[in-house]
Coordinates of C-alpha atoms in Angstrom, one line a residue:
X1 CA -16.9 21.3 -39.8
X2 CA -14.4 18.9 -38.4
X3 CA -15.6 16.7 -35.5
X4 CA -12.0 17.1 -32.9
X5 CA -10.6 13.5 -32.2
X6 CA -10.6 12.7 -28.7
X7 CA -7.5 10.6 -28.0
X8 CA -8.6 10.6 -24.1
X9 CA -7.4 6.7 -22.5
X10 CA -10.7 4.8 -21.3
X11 CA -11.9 5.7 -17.7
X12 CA -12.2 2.8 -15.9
X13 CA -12.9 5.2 -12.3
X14 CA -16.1 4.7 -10.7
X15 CA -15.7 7.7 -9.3
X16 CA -16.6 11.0 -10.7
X17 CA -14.6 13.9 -9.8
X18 CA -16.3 15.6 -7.1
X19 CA -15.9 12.3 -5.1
X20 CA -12.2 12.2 -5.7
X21 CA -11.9 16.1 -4.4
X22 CA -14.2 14.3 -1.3
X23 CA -11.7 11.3 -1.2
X24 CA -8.6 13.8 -1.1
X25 CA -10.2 15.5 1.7
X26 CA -10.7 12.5 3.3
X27 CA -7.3 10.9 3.0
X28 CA -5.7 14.5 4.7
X29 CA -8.2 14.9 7.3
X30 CA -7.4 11.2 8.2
X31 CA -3.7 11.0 7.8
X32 CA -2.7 14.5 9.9
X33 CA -5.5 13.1 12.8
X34 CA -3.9 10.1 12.7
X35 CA 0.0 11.2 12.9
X36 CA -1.9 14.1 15.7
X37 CA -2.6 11.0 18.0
X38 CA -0.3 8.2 17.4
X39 CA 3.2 10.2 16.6
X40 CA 3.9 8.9 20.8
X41 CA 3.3 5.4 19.7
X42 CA 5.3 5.9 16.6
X43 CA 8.6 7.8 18.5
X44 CA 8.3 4.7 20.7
X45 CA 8.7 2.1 18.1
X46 CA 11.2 4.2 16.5
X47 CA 13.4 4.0 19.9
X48 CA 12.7 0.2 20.2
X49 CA 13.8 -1.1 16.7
X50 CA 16.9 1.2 17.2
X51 CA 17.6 -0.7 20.2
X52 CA 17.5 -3.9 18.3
X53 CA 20.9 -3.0 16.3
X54 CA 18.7 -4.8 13.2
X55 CA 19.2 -1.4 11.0
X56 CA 17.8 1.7 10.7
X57 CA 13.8 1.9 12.1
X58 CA 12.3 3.5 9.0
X59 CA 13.5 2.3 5.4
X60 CA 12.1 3.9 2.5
X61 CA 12.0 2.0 -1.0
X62 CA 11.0 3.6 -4.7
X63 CA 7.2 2.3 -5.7
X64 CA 5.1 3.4 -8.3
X65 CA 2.0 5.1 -8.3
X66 CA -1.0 7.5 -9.8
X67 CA -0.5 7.8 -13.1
X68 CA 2.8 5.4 -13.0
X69 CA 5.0 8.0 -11.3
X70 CA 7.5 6.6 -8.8
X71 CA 7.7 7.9 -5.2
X72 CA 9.4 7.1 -2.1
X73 CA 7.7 4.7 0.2
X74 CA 8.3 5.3 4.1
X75 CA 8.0 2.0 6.6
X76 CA 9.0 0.7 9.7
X77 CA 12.1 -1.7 9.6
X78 CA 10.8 -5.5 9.6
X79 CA 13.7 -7.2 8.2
X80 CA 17.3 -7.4 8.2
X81 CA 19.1 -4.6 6.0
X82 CA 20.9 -7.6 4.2
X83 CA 17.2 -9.3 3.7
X84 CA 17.6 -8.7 -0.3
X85 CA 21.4 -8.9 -0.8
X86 CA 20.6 -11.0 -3.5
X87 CA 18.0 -9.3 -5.5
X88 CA 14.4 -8.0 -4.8
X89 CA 12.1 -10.9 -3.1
X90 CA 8.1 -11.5 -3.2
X91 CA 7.2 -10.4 0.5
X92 CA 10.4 -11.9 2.8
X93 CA 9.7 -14.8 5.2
X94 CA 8.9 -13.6 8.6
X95 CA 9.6 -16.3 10.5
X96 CA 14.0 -16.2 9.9
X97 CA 16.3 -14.8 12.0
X98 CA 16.2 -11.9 10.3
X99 CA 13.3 -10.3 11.8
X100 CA 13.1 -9.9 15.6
X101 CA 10.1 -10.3 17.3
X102 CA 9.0 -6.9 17.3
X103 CA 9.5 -6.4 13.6
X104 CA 7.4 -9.9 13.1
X105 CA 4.4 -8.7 15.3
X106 CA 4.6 -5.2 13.2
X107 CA 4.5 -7.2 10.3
X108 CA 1.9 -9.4 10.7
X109 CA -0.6 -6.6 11.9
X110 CA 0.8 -4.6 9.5
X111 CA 1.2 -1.7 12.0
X112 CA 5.0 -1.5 10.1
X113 CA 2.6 0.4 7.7
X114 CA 2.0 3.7 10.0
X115 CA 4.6 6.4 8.6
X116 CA 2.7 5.6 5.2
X117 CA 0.3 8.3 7.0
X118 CA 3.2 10.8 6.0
X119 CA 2.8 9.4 2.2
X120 CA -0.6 9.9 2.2
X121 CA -0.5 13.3 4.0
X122 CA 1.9 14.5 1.0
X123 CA -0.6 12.9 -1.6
X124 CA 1.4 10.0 -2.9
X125 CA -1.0 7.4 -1.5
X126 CA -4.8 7.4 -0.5
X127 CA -6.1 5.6 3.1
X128 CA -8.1 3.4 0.3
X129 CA -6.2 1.9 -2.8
X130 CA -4.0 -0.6 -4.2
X131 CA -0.9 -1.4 -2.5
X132 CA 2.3 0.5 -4.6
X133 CA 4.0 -2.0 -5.9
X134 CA 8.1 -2.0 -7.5
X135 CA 8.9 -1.3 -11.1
X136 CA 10.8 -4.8 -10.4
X137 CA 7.7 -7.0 -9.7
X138 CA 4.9 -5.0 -11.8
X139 CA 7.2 -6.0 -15.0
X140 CA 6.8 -9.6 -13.7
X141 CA 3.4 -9.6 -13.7
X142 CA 3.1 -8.3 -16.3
X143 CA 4.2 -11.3 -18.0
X144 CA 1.1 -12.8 -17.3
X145 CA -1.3 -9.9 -17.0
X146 CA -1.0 -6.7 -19.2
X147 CA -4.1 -4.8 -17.5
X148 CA -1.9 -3.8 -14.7
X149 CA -1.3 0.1 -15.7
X150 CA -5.1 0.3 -15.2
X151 CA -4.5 1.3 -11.8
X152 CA -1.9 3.6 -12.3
X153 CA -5.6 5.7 -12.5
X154 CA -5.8 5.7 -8.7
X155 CA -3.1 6.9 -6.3
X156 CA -2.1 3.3 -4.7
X157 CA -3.6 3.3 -0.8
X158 CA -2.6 2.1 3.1
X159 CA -5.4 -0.8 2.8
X160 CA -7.5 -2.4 0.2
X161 CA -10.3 -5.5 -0.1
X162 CA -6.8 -7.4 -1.4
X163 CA -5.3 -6.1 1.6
X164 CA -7.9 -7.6 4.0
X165 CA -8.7 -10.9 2.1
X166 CA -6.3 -12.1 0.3
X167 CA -3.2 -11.1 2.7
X168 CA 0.9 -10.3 1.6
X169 CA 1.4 -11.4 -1.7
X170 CA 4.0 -13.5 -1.3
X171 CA 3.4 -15.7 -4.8
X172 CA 2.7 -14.7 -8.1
X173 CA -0.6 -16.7 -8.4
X174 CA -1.4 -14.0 -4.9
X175 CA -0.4 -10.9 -6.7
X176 CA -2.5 -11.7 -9.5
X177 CA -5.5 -12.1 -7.8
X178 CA -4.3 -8.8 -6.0
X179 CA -4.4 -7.2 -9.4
X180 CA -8.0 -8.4 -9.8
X181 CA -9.4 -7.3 -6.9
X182 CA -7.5 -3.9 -7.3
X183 CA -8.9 -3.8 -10.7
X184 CA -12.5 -4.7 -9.4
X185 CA -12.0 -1.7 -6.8
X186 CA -11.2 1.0 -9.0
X187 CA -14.9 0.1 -11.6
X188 CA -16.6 0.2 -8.7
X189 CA -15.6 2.0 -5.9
X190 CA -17.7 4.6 -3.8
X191 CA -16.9 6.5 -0.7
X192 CA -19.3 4.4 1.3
X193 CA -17.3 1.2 -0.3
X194 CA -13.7 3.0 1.2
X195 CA -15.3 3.5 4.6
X196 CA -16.2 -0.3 4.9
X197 CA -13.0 -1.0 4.2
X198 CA -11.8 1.5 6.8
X199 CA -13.8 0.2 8.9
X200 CA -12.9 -3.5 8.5
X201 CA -9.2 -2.7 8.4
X202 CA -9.2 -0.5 11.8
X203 CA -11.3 -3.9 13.3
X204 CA -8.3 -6.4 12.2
X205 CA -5.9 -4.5 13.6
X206 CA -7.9 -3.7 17.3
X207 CA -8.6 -7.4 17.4
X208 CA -5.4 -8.0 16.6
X209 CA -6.3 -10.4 13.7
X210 CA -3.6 -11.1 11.4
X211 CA -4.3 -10.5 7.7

C-alpha cells in the first residue's frame, strides 16, 4: 500500500485547536463588552475630531492578515488626510502640524486603536496578535527577512509583547525586531501568556504610560 504524502506547511502555532476555539471566544466576548461600555466614549471622540476640520474621524486602510488575506482596518483619525501624499510612510511623526492635539494624545496611548474592537468582533483580528501590517511595508521587510508569512498563521491582534515593548515601528531595524517578537509569540503562546499581555496593555493605558 501507498503511504499518502502529506504536503501540510509546518505548524509553527503553540496552540492547539481547542485553545484557538477558547481564544475566538475570548476575542468576541471581549470586543462586544468592550464596544457595550465604551461606544459613549467613542461617539464623543467621533464628534471632537469632526470638530477639528482635520478629516474624517475614522479612516480605514487595507492590511493583511490570517492566512495573508487582506482586510479593511478601522481607526481613529490621527493625522492629516494629506499625511502620505507622497507615498506610504513608516509610522508618521506626531509631533507636525499635521496632528492636533487630540489626535497626538490618541496616538500616543494608542486609544486611536478602539474601533479595531469592530475588526476583532467580525474576526479579522484577535485582542492578542501581531499588529496587521500593509502589503507595501511587509514586501520591504521582506528584503531582509523572508520568515515573515509565518504569521500570516495567526489572525494579527489590537496588542502584542512588540506592542508593549518595543513601541510604533517607525524604522526598519524596529519592525524587524517586531517580526521577532511576533514570531517568538506565535511558538509559544498560551492563553495565560495573552491575558498577561491583556493585562499589561489595559495597565499602560490606565496609567496613561506611553508605549
Amino acid at each position: 500500500m501507498n503511504r499518502k504524502e502529506n504536503n501540510a506547511p509546518e505548524s509553527h502555532d503553540a496552540m492547539n485547536a481547542t485553545q484557538r476555539a477558547v481564544k475566538r471566544i475570548i476575542d468576541i466576548t471581549g470586543s462586544a463588552t468592550a464596544l457595550l461600555f465604551l461606544w459613549p466614549l467613542i461617539l464623543v471622540l467621533i464628534v471632537m475630531l469632526k470638530l477639528q476640520h482635520n478629516g474624517p474621524a475614522i479612516f480605514s486602510q487595507e492590511r493583511i492578515g490570517k492566512d495573508g488575506k487582506p482586510f479593511t482596518i478601522y481607526k481613529f483619525r490621527t493625522m492629516s488626510k494629506d499625511s502620505e501624499k507622497d507615498g506610504p510612510q513608516l509610522v508618521p511623526h506626531t509631533e507636525g502640524a499635521a496632528s492636533t492635539d487630540l489626535e497626538r494624545f490618541l496616538r500616543d496611548h494608542h486609544l486611536d486603536e478602539l474601533p479595531q474592537l469592530w475588526n476583532v468582533l467580525c474576526g479579522d483580528m484577535s485582542i492578542v496578535g501581531p499588529r496587521p501590517e500593509r502589503q507595501f511595508f511587509i514586501e520591504k521587510i521582506m528584503e531582509h527577512d523572508s520568515r515573515y508569512p509565518i504569521i500570516y498563521e495567526m489572525r494579527p491582534g489590537l496588542t502584542s509583547e512588540a506592542t508593549l515593548y518595543n513601541g510604533y515601528t517607525d524604522t526598519m531595524e524596529k519592525m524587524l525586531k517586531r517580526l521577532d517578537m511576533d514570531i517568538h509569540y506565535l511558538e509559544t503562546r498560551s492563553l495565560m501568556g495573552d491575558f498577561k499581555i491583556m493585562a499589561n496593555t489595559a495597565l499602560s493605558i490606565v496609567s496613561g504610560k506611553k508605549f
